[in-house]
Amino acid sequence: MKAAFINEPGPPEAIQYGDLDRPEPGPSEVLLKVAAVAVNPIDTYIRSGTVAMQLPKPFIVGCDVAGMVEAVGADVKGLRPGQRVWGSNQGLLGRQGTFAEYAAVDAKWLYPTPDGVGDAQAAAISLVGITAWLGLVRDAKLAPGETLFVNGGSGGVGSTVVQMAKAIGAKVITTGGNDENLEACRELGADVAINYHDSDLDEQIKQAAPDGINVWWETLREPTFDRTVEMLAPRGRMILMAGRDARPEFPVGPFYVKGCSLFGFAMFNATPKEQQSAAKDINRWLASGALRPRIDRLMPLSETAKAHRLQEEATLGGKGTLSGKLVLAPDID
């Protein structure tokens, strides 16, 4: 089978595209014929060695996947050949990745794809959808009528947070870097979309949320806690999911006096049960149209190295060149 893989961590150019043996599913595993995969920042960190994890050799890159069940292991219940499924959590913690024509995946990390939802959509929502659910539902417990702020509402995670928060019933304030992205945020359901280049950005946020922000979803790699805590409502909650190397100052007194809470998490540390709960809500919202993953472009699997370079330029380089997810497929040229 064709696959995108590395033999040692390195730059995007370390990714090779070539032939590997097709995997055989173990007793608890499902063999998938891969239809679509999606790139995430964590994929680039693992490939580069920035995040050190045990890697099989050769190591197939990638976390997210959508496709069709080809075969199931002897212990697998609830999934059958011919069924369409999606999932994430591959390419992590010693597990083999998904950027190949076939993937062997433990059934506990897979979920049925709803009718009417394409494989590209399912792959694009996988990691970002589970991430958004964990932060909004499991941790912050966002409630209808509350106000949420998320930086960068047109990106992969940001656009998912916007839609999920609206599906829950919250008021959503977000930012974008240009008119096109701001309009995209409004189309996704944002109540207020502000250009983050505006000199009076904070004043506009305060005007939109005069009683403060109930849940602040931080996507910036270098958060400014003094600014954020000032704008949080009493008992406000802040979600952190970026800035692995950040060491910002923290206003301890104002934070605890307001009764605020701070949640930080990495999606791949969540249990299978937690992620299955996320998948149920995600599938319901996908089926109803309340959740529509934003895809920047569709690329052939053979261009995985190029996709990793594009993702790094956007995530680490701050170029703002992506408006959604990079989705790749084995069967396009």
mmCIF file of C-alpha atoms in Angstrom:
data_model
loop_
_atom_site.group_PDB
_atom_site.id
_atom_site.type_symbol
_atom_site.label_atom_id
_atom_site.label_comp_id
_atom_site.label_asym_id
_atom_site.label_seq_id
_atom_site.Cartn_x
_atom_site.Cartn_y
_atom_site.Cartn_z
ATOM 1 C CA MET A 1 0.000 0.000 0.000
ATOM 2 C CA LYS A 2 1.042 3.642 -0.444
ATOM 3 C CA ALA A 3 1.808 5.568 2.744
ATOM 4 C CA ALA A 4 3.410 8.806 3.977
ATOM 5 C CA PHE A 5 6.029 7.937 6.585
ATOM 6 C CA ILE A 6 9.304 8.880 8.264
ATOM 7 C CA ASN A 7 12.202 6.789 9.494
ATOM 8 C CA GLU A 8 13.534 9.492 11.822
ATOM 9 C CA PRO A 9 12.111 12.802 13.094
ATOM 10 C CA GLY A 10 12.980 15.770 10.923
ATOM 11 C CA PRO A 11 11.652 18.580 8.711
ATOM 12 C CA PRO A 12 8.682 18.104 6.359
ATOM 13 C CA GLU A 13 11.099 16.855 3.713
ATOM 14 C CA ALA A 14 11.802 13.843 5.953
ATOM 15 C CA ILE A 15 8.384 12.493 4.960
ATOM 16 C CA GLN A 16 8.616 9.799 2.321
ATOM 17 C CA TYR A 17 5.737 8.628 0.155
ATOM 18 C CA GLY A 18 6.071 5.028 -0.931
ATOM 19 C CA ASP A 19 5.090 1.404 -0.458
ATOM 20 C CA LEU A 20 4.662 -0.298 2.920
ATOM 21 C CA ASP A 21 3.060 -3.590 3.862
ATOM 22 C CA ARG A 22 -0.676 -3.446 4.446
ATOM 23 C CA PRO A 23 -1.351 -3.885 8.189
ATOM 24 C CA GLU A 24 -3.234 -6.852 9.630
ATOM 25 C CA PRO A 25 -5.833 -6.016 12.307
ATOM 26 C CA GLY A 26 -5.327 -7.435 15.788
ATOM 27 C CA PRO A 27 -8.170 -8.918 17.863
ATOM 28 C CA SER A 28 -9.468 -5.513 19.006
ATOM 29 C CA GLU A 29 -8.654 -3.674 15.790
ATOM 30 C CA VAL A 30 -10.428 -2.675 12.606
ATOM 31 C CA LEU A 31 -8.758 -2.594 9.192
ATOM 32 C CA LEU A 32 -9.828 0.603 7.423
ATOM 33 C CA LYS A 33 -9.653 1.425 3.756
ATOM 34 C CA VAL A 34 -8.728 5.065 4.188
ATOM 35 C CA ALA A 35 -10.802 7.623 2.290
ATOM 36 C CA ALA A 36 -9.580 10.871 3.901
ATOM 37 C CA VAL A 37 -7.142 12.140 6.526
ATOM 38 C CA ALA A 38 -6.496 15.602 7.991
ATOM 39 C CA VAL A 39 -3.401 17.468 9.184
ATOM 40 C CA ASN A 40 -3.119 18.851 12.719
ATOM 41 C CA PRO A 41 -0.366 20.923 14.373
ATOM 42 C CA ILE A 42 0.423 17.980 16.685
ATOM 43 C CA ASP A 43 1.271 15.912 13.601
ATOM 44 C CA THR A 44 4.025 18.361 12.699
ATOM 45 C CA TYR A 45 5.350 18.479 16.269
ATOM 46 C CA ILE A 46 5.673 14.696 16.389
ATOM 47 C CA ARG A 47 7.206 14.473 12.913
ATOM 48 C CA SER A 48 9.796 17.141 13.789
ATOM 49 C CA GLY A 49 10.633 15.634 17.184
ATOM 50 C CA THR A 50 9.482 18.787 19.000
ATOM 51 C CA VAL A 51 7.096 16.554 20.944
ATOM 52 C CA ALA A 52 9.017 13.402 21.732
ATOM 53 C CA MET A 53 6.961 10.213 21.558
ATOM 54 C CA GLN A 54 7.765 6.561 21.026
ATOM 55 C CA LEU A 55 7.529 5.941 17.281
ATOM 56 C CA PRO A 56 7.400 2.661 15.371
ATOM 57 C CA LYS A 57 9.777 2.445 12.412
ATOM 58 C CA PRO A 58 8.828 3.294 9.784
ATOM 59 C CA PHE A 59 6.308 5.691 11.303
ATOM 60 C CA ILE A 60 3.211 6.610 9.308
ATOM 61 C CA VAL A 61 2.269 10.203 10.184
ATOM 62 C CA GLY A 62 -1.174 11.506 11.118
ATOM 63 C CA CYS A 63 -3.923 11.345 13.754
ATOM 64 C CA ASP A 64 -7.234 11.732 11.916
ATOM 65 C CA VAL A 65 -8.956 9.306 9.571
ATOM 66 C CA ALA A 66 -12.220 8.534 7.834
ATOM 67 C CA GLY A 67 -12.936 5.528 5.683
ATOM 68 C CA MET A 68 -14.656 2.181 5.337
ATOM 69 C CA VAL A 69 -14.263 -0.928 7.470
ATOM 70 C CA GLU A 70 -12.503 -3.593 5.432
ATOM 71 C CA ALA A 71 -12.199 -6.244 8.157
ATOM 72 C CA VAL A 72 -12.598 -6.556 11.938
ATOM 73 C CA GLY A 73 -10.657 -8.414 14.603
ATOM 74 C CA ALA A 74 -12.161 -11.330 16.511
ATOM 75 C CA ASP A 75 -13.016 -9.243 19.591
ATOM 76 C CA VAL A 76 -14.565 -6.248 17.812
ATOM 77 C CA LYS A 77 -18.233 -5.588 18.532
ATOM 78 C CA GLY A 78 -20.508 -3.007 16.937
ATOM 79 C CA LEU A 79 -18.534 -2.403 13.755
ATOM 80 C CA ARG A 80 -18.827 -4.407 10.535
ATOM 81 C CA PRO A 81 -17.193 -4.584 7.091
ATOM 82 C CA GLY A 82 -18.658 -2.036 4.706
ATOM 83 C CA GLN A 83 -19.449 0.462 7.473
ATOM 84 C CA ARG A 84 -18.145 4.051 7.212
ATOM 85 C CA VAL A 85 -16.333 5.324 10.296
ATOM 86 C CA TRP A 86 -14.145 8.196 11.490
ATOM 87 C CA GLY A 87 -11.730 8.709 14.344
ATOM 88 C CA SER A 88 -8.574 10.293 15.712
ATOM 89 C CA ASN A 89 -5.871 9.440 18.285
ATOM 90 C CA GLN A 90 -3.621 7.586 15.878
ATOM 91 C CA GLY A 91 0.036 8.459 15.357
ATOM 92 C CA LEU A 92 0.287 9.151 19.102
ATOM 93 C CA LEU A 93 1.785 7.390 22.130
ATOM 94 C CA GLY A 94 3.341 4.621 20.026
ATOM 95 C CA ARG A 95 0.306 4.047 17.803
ATOM 96 C CA GLN A 96 0.822 3.939 14.034
ATOM 97 C CA GLY A 97 -0.588 6.852 12.022
ATOM 98 C CA THR A 98 -3.256 7.115 9.349
ATOM 99 C CA PHE A 99 -1.717 8.698 6.239
ATOM 100 C CA ALA A 100 -1.868 5.510 4.163
ATOM 101 C CA GLU A 101 -4.245 3.593 1.941
ATOM 102 C CA TYR A 102 -5.058 1.250 4.852
ATOM 103 C CA ALA A 103 -4.873 1.633 8.646
ATOM 104 C CA ALA A 104 -5.332 -0.814 11.521
ATOM 105 C CA VAL A 105 -7.105 1.065 14.324
ATOM 106 C CA ASP A 106 -8.358 -0.109 17.708
ATOM 107 C CA ALA A 107 -12.161 -0.078 17.595
ATOM 108 C CA LYS A 108 -12.368 2.048 20.764
ATOM 109 C CA TRP A 109 -11.097 5.042 18.762
ATOM 110 C CA LEU A 110 -13.635 4.747 15.909
ATOM 111 C CA TYR A 111 -17.181 6.094 15.493
ATOM 112 C CA PRO A 112 -19.866 5.550 12.819
ATOM 113 C CA THR A 113 -20.001 8.285 10.173
ATOM 114 C CA PRO A 114 -23.530 9.733 9.916
ATOM 115 C CA ASP A 115 -25.419 9.372 6.639
ATOM 116 C CA GLY A 116 -24.988 12.423 4.456
ATOM 117 C CA VAL A 117 -21.612 13.352 5.966
ATOM 118 C CA GLY A 118 -18.688 12.990 3.570
ATOM 119 C CA ASP A 119 -15.400 11.346 4.437
ATOM 120 C CA ALA A 120 -13.506 14.624 4.008
ATOM 121 C CA GLN A 121 -15.864 16.292 6.486
ATOM 122 C CA ALA A 122 -15.526 13.439 8.966
ATOM 123 C CA ALA A 123 -11.728 13.467 8.805
ATOM 124 C CA ALA A 124 -11.606 17.258 9.116
ATOM 125 C CA ILE A 125 -13.727 17.303 12.277
ATOM 126 C CA SER A 126 -11.987 14.448 14.095
ATOM 127 C CA LEU A 127 -9.292 15.916 16.334
ATOM 128 C CA VAL A 128 -10.625 19.483 16.349
ATOM 129 C CA GLY A 129 -14.154 18.304 17.134
ATOM 130 C CA ILE A 130 -13.102 16.133 20.032
ATOM 131 C CA THR A 131 -10.819 18.923 21.273
ATOM 132 C CA ALA A 132 -13.623 21.496 21.181
ATOM 133 C CA TRP A 133 -16.042 19.153 22.966
ATOM 134 C CA LEU A 134 -13.584 18.346 25.739
ATOM 135 C CA GLY A 135 -12.936 22.020 26.415
ATOM 136 C CA LEU A 136 -16.493 23.308 26.096
ATOM 137 C CA VAL A 137 -18.548 20.418 27.480
ATOM 138 C CA ARG A 138 -16.356 18.286 29.725
ATOM 139 C CA ASP A 139 -14.241 21.041 31.280
ATOM 140 C CA ALA A 140 -15.847 24.497 30.983
ATOM 141 C CA LYS A 141 -19.426 23.128 31.037
ATOM 142 C CA LEU A 142 -20.587 25.934 28.750
ATOM 143 C CA ALA A 143 -24.285 26.624 29.344
ATOM 144 C CA PRO A 144 -27.003 28.120 27.123
ATOM 145 C CA GLY A 145 -27.113 31.895 27.436
ATOM 146 C CA GLU A 146 -23.467 32.268 28.458
ATOM 147 C CA THR A 147 -20.951 34.294 26.454
ATOM 148 C CA LEU A 148 -17.893 32.682 24.869
ATOM 149 C CA PHE A 149 -14.868 34.332 23.284
ATOM 150 C CA VAL A 150 -12.482 32.462 20.976
ATOM 151 C CA ASN A 151 -9.438 33.881 19.234
ATOM 152 C CA GLY A 152 -9.330 33.073 15.512
ATOM 153 C CA GLY A 153 -12.807 31.819 14.714
ATOM 154 C CA SER A 154 -12.023 30.828 11.128
ATOM 155 C CA GLY A 155 -9.250 28.305 11.872
ATOM 156 C CA GLY A 156 -9.557 24.576 12.381
ATOM 157 C CA VAL A 157 -10.181 24.584 16.128
ATOM 158 C CA GLY A 158 -11.646 28.092 16.278
ATOM 159 C CA SER A 159 -14.333 27.443 13.670
ATOM 160 C CA THR A 160 -15.315 24.260 15.481
ATOM 161 C CA VAL A 161 -15.538 26.066 18.833
ATOM 162 C CA VAL A 162 -17.730 28.772 17.270
ATOM 163 C CA GLN A 163 -20.202 26.259 15.861
ATOM 164 C CA MET A 164 -20.254 23.979 18.886
ATOM 165 C CA ALA A 165 -20.809 26.889 21.260
ATOM 166 C CA LYS A 166 -23.725 28.091 19.120
ATOM 167 C CA ALA A 167 -25.175 24.580 19.069
ATOM 168 C CA ILE A 168 -25.058 24.623 22.889
ATOM 169 C CA GLY A 169 -26.856 27.982 22.909
ATOM 170 C CA ALA A 170 -24.116 30.444 23.832
ATOM 171 C CA LYS A 171 -23.424 33.943 22.531
ATOM 172 C CA VAL A 172 -20.168 33.790 20.549
ATOM 173 C CA ILE A 173 -17.596 36.569 20.104
ATOM 174 C CA THR A 174 -14.576 35.852 17.926
ATOM 175 C CA THR A 175 -11.810 37.472 15.890
ATOM 176 C CA GLY A 176 -10.339 37.243 12.400
ATOM 177 C CA GLY A 177 -7.527 38.892 10.492
ATOM 178 C CA ASN A 178 -9.351 40.096 7.375
ATOM 179 C CA ASP A 179 -12.814 40.742 5.973
ATOM 180 C CA GLU A 180 -13.022 37.307 4.349
ATOM 181 C CA ASN A 181 -12.321 35.483 7.602
ATOM 182 C CA LEU A 182 -14.670 37.743 9.561
ATOM 183 C CA GLU A 183 -17.481 36.987 7.129
ATOM 184 C CA ALA A 184 -16.689 33.271 7.411
ATOM 185 C CA CYS A 185 -16.990 33.538 11.209
ATOM 186 C CA ARG A 186 -20.414 35.150 10.884
ATOM 187 C CA GLU A 187 -21.536 32.454 8.463
ATOM 188 C CA LEU A 188 -20.459 29.851 11.027
ATOM 189 C CA GLY A 189 -22.752 31.519 13.568
ATOM 190 C CA ALA A 190 -20.598 34.024 15.455
ATOM 191 C CA ASP A 191 -22.702 36.816 16.950
ATOM 192 C CA VAL A 192 -19.788 39.260 16.925
ATOM 193 C CA ALA A 193 -16.649 39.036 14.744
ATOM 194 C CA ILE A 194 -13.876 41.611 15.265
ATOM 195 C CA ASN A 195 -10.688 42.237 13.308
ATOM 196 C CA TYR A 196 -7.836 41.397 15.678
ATOM 197 C CA HIS A 197 -5.694 44.102 14.023
ATOM 198 C CA ASP A 198 -8.038 46.807 15.362
ATOM 199 C CA SER A 199 -6.341 49.051 17.909
ATOM 200 C CA ASP A 200 -9.487 49.053 20.064
ATOM 201 C CA LEU A 201 -9.986 45.275 19.973
ATOM 202 C CA ASP A 202 -10.362 44.902 23.734
ATOM 203 C CA GLU A 203 -12.859 47.742 23.952
ATOM 204 C CA GLN A 204 -14.960 46.110 21.249
ATOM 205 C CA ILE A 205 -14.923 42.815 23.152
ATOM 206 C CA LYS A 206 -16.006 44.582 26.349
ATOM 207 C CA GLN A 207 -18.833 46.346 24.515
ATOM 208 C CA ALA A 208 -20.035 43.025 23.109
ATOM 209 C CA ALA A 209 -19.859 41.393 26.568
ATOM 210 C CA PRO A 210 -20.646 44.127 29.134
ATOM 211 C CA ASP A 211 -21.054 41.547 31.907
ATOM 212 C CA GLY A 212 -17.806 39.792 31.021
ATOM 213 C CA ILE A 213 -16.800 36.619 29.204
ATOM 214 C CA ASN A 214 -18.022 33.372 30.768
ATOM 215 C CA VAL A 215 -15.724 31.088 28.760
ATOM 216 C CA TRP A 216 -12.552 32.341 27.070
ATOM 217 C CA TRP A 217 -11.058 29.834 24.611
ATOM 218 C CA GLU A 218 -7.412 30.775 24.092
ATOM 219 C CA THR A 219 -5.752 29.686 20.846
ATOM 220 C CA LEU A 220 -2.768 32.052 21.050
ATOM 221 C CA ARG A 221 0.598 30.475 21.777
ATOM 222 C CA GLU A 222 1.539 33.367 24.113
ATOM 223 C CA PRO A 223 -1.564 34.289 26.156
ATOM 224 C CA THR A 224 -1.733 37.543 28.087
ATOM 225 C CA PHE A 225 -3.422 36.581 31.349
ATOM 226 C CA ASP A 226 -3.674 40.129 32.733
ATOM 227 C CA ARG A 227 -5.783 41.081 29.740
ATOM 228 C CA THR A 228 -7.910 37.940 29.812
ATOM 229 C CA VAL A 229 -8.665 37.876 33.540
ATOM 230 C CA GLU A 230 -9.789 41.494 33.383
ATOM 231 C CA MET A 231 -12.401 40.583 30.760
ATOM 232 C CA LEU A 232 -13.635 37.382 32.405
ATOM 233 C CA ALA A 233 -16.973 37.440 34.209
ATOM 234 C CA PRO A 234 -17.158 36.310 37.837
ATOM 235 C CA ARG A 235 -16.612 32.535 37.854
ATOM 236 C CA GLY A 236 -15.346 32.793 34.298
ATOM 237 C CA ARG A 237 -13.484 29.855 32.794
ATOM 238 C CA MET A 238 -10.460 29.908 30.524
ATOM 239 C CA ILE A 239 -9.439 27.072 28.185
ATOM 240 C CA LEU A 240 -5.795 26.575 27.179
ATOM 241 C CA MET A 241 -4.823 24.274 24.314
ATOM 242 C CA ALA A 242 -1.718 25.947 22.859
ATOM 243 C CA GLY A 243 1.571 27.491 23.952
ATOM 244 C CA ARG A 244 3.544 24.440 25.043
ATOM 245 C CA ASP A 245 6.655 26.533 25.752
ATOM 246 C CA ALA A 246 4.894 29.703 26.960
ATOM 247 C CA ARG A 247 5.762 31.111 30.403
ATOM 248 C CA PRO A 248 3.587 34.230 30.755
ATOM 249 C CA GLU A 249 2.974 36.232 33.923
ATOM 250 C CA PHE A 250 -0.214 35.331 35.784
ATOM 251 C CA PRO A 251 -2.392 37.691 37.918
ATOM 252 C CA VAL A 252 -3.049 35.332 40.804
ATOM 253 C CA GLY A 253 -4.989 37.782 42.996
ATOM 254 C CA PRO A 254 -7.558 39.042 40.443
ATOM 255 C CA PHE A 255 -8.014 35.497 39.180
ATOM 256 C CA TYR A 256 -8.972 33.859 42.464
ATOM 257 C CA VAL A 257 -10.907 36.837 43.797
ATOM 258 C CA LYS A 258 -13.193 36.564 40.754
ATOM 259 C CA GLY A 259 -13.562 32.827 41.382
ATOM 260 C CA CYS A 260 -12.244 31.970 37.925
ATOM 261 C CA SER A 261 -11.090 28.581 36.656
ATOM 262 C CA LEU A 262 -8.331 27.614 34.232
ATOM 263 C CA PHE A 263 -8.422 24.404 32.197
ATOM 264 C CA GLY A 264 -5.569 23.047 30.142
ATOM 265 C CA PHE A 265 -5.664 19.758 28.300
ATOM 266 C CA ALA A 266 -4.303 17.715 25.416
ATOM 267 C CA MET A 267 -6.936 15.781 23.511
ATOM 268 C CA PHE A 268 -4.889 12.579 23.341
ATOM 269 C CA ASN A 269 -4.906 12.288 27.157
ATOM 270 C CA ALA A 270 -8.707 11.911 27.238
ATOM 271 C CA THR A 271 -10.045 8.413 27.858
ATOM 272 C CA PRO A 272 -11.802 6.392 25.130
ATOM 273 C CA LYS A 273 -15.074 6.774 27.074
ATOM 274 C CA GLU A 274 -14.729 10.572 27.143
ATOM 275 C CA GLN A 275 -13.958 10.673 23.457
ATOM 276 C CA GLN A 276 -16.874 8.371 22.652
ATOM 277 C CA SER A 277 -19.170 10.812 24.482
ATOM 278 C CA ALA A 278 -17.704 13.600 22.363
ATOM 279 C CA ALA A 279 -18.287 11.610 19.180
ATOM 280 C CA LYS A 280 -21.987 11.117 19.982
ATOM 281 C CA ASP A 281 -22.575 14.863 20.210
ATOM 282 C CA ILE A 282 -20.362 15.544 17.188
ATOM 283 C CA ASN A 283 -22.302 13.034 15.085
ATOM 284 C CA ARG A 284 -25.607 14.543 16.181
ATOM 285 C CA TRP A 285 -24.460 18.044 15.260
ATOM 286 C CA LEU A 286 -22.949 16.865 11.957
ATOM 287 C CA ALA A 287 -26.162 15.090 10.982
ATOM 288 C CA SER A 288 -28.303 18.141 11.793
ATOM 289 C CA GLY A 289 -26.015 20.570 9.975
ATOM 290 C CA ALA A 290 -25.187 22.483 13.168
ATOM 291 C CA LEU A 291 -21.521 21.498 12.754
ATOM 292 C CA ARG A 292 -19.739 21.954 9.416
ATOM 293 C CA PRO A 293 -15.978 21.488 9.440
ATOM 294 C CA ARG A 294 -14.123 24.235 7.601
ATOM 295 C CA ILE A 295 -11.772 22.759 4.988
ATOM 296 C CA ASP A 296 -9.092 24.994 3.504
ATOM 297 C CA ARG A 297 -8.199 22.609 0.679
ATOM 298 C CA LEU A 298 -8.182 18.974 -0.450
ATOM 299 C CA MET A 299 -4.811 17.503 -1.435
ATOM 300 C CA PRO A 300 -3.498 14.122 -2.634
ATOM 301 C CA LEU A 301 -1.880 11.911 -0.011
ATOM 302 C CA SER A 302 1.338 12.040 -2.039
ATOM 303 C CA GLU A 303 1.666 15.737 -1.049
ATOM 304 C CA THR A 304 1.837 15.068 2.699
ATOM 305 C CA ALA A 305 5.241 16.785 3.011
ATOM 306 C CA LYS A 306 3.824 19.905 1.350
ATOM 307 C CA ALA A 307 0.805 19.806 3.675
ATOM 308 C CA HIS A 308 3.076 19.625 6.735
ATOM 309 C CA ARG A 309 5.034 22.626 5.463
ATOM 310 C CA LEU A 310 1.821 24.616 4.956
ATOM 311 C CA GLN A 311 0.629 23.704 8.457
ATOM 312 C CA GLU A 312 3.927 24.747 10.032
ATOM 313 C CA GLU A 313 3.907 28.062 8.184
ATOM 314 C CA ALA A 314 0.447 28.783 9.565
ATOM 315 C CA THR A 315 0.968 27.469 13.116
ATOM 316 C CA LEU A 316 4.579 28.377 13.846
ATOM 317 C CA GLY A 317 5.192 31.020 11.207
ATOM 318 C CA GLY A 318 2.004 32.927 11.946
ATOM 319 C CA LYS A 319 1.380 33.576 8.252
ATOM 320 C CA GLY A 320 -2.389 33.190 8.511
ATOM 321 C CA THR A 321 -2.409 31.337 5.207
ATOM 322 C CA LEU A 322 -4.889 28.619 6.219
ATOM 323 C CA SER A 323 -8.611 29.077 6.749
ATOM 324 C CA GLY A 324 -9.571 25.654 7.983
ATOM 325 C CA LYS A 325 -8.222 22.136 7.723
ATOM 326 C CA LEU A 326 -5.879 20.522 5.220
ATOM 327 C CA VAL A 327 -7.545 17.274 4.113
ATOM 328 C CA LEU A 328 -5.743 14.640 2.056
ATOM 329 C CA ALA A 329 -7.041 11.587 0.211
ATOM 330 C CA PRO A 330 -5.285 8.544 -1.289
ATOM 331 C CA ASP A 331 -7.466 8.419 -4.395
ATOM 332 C CA ILE A 332 -6.939 11.887 -5.893
ATOM 333 C CA ASP A 333 -4.082 13.030 -8.115
#
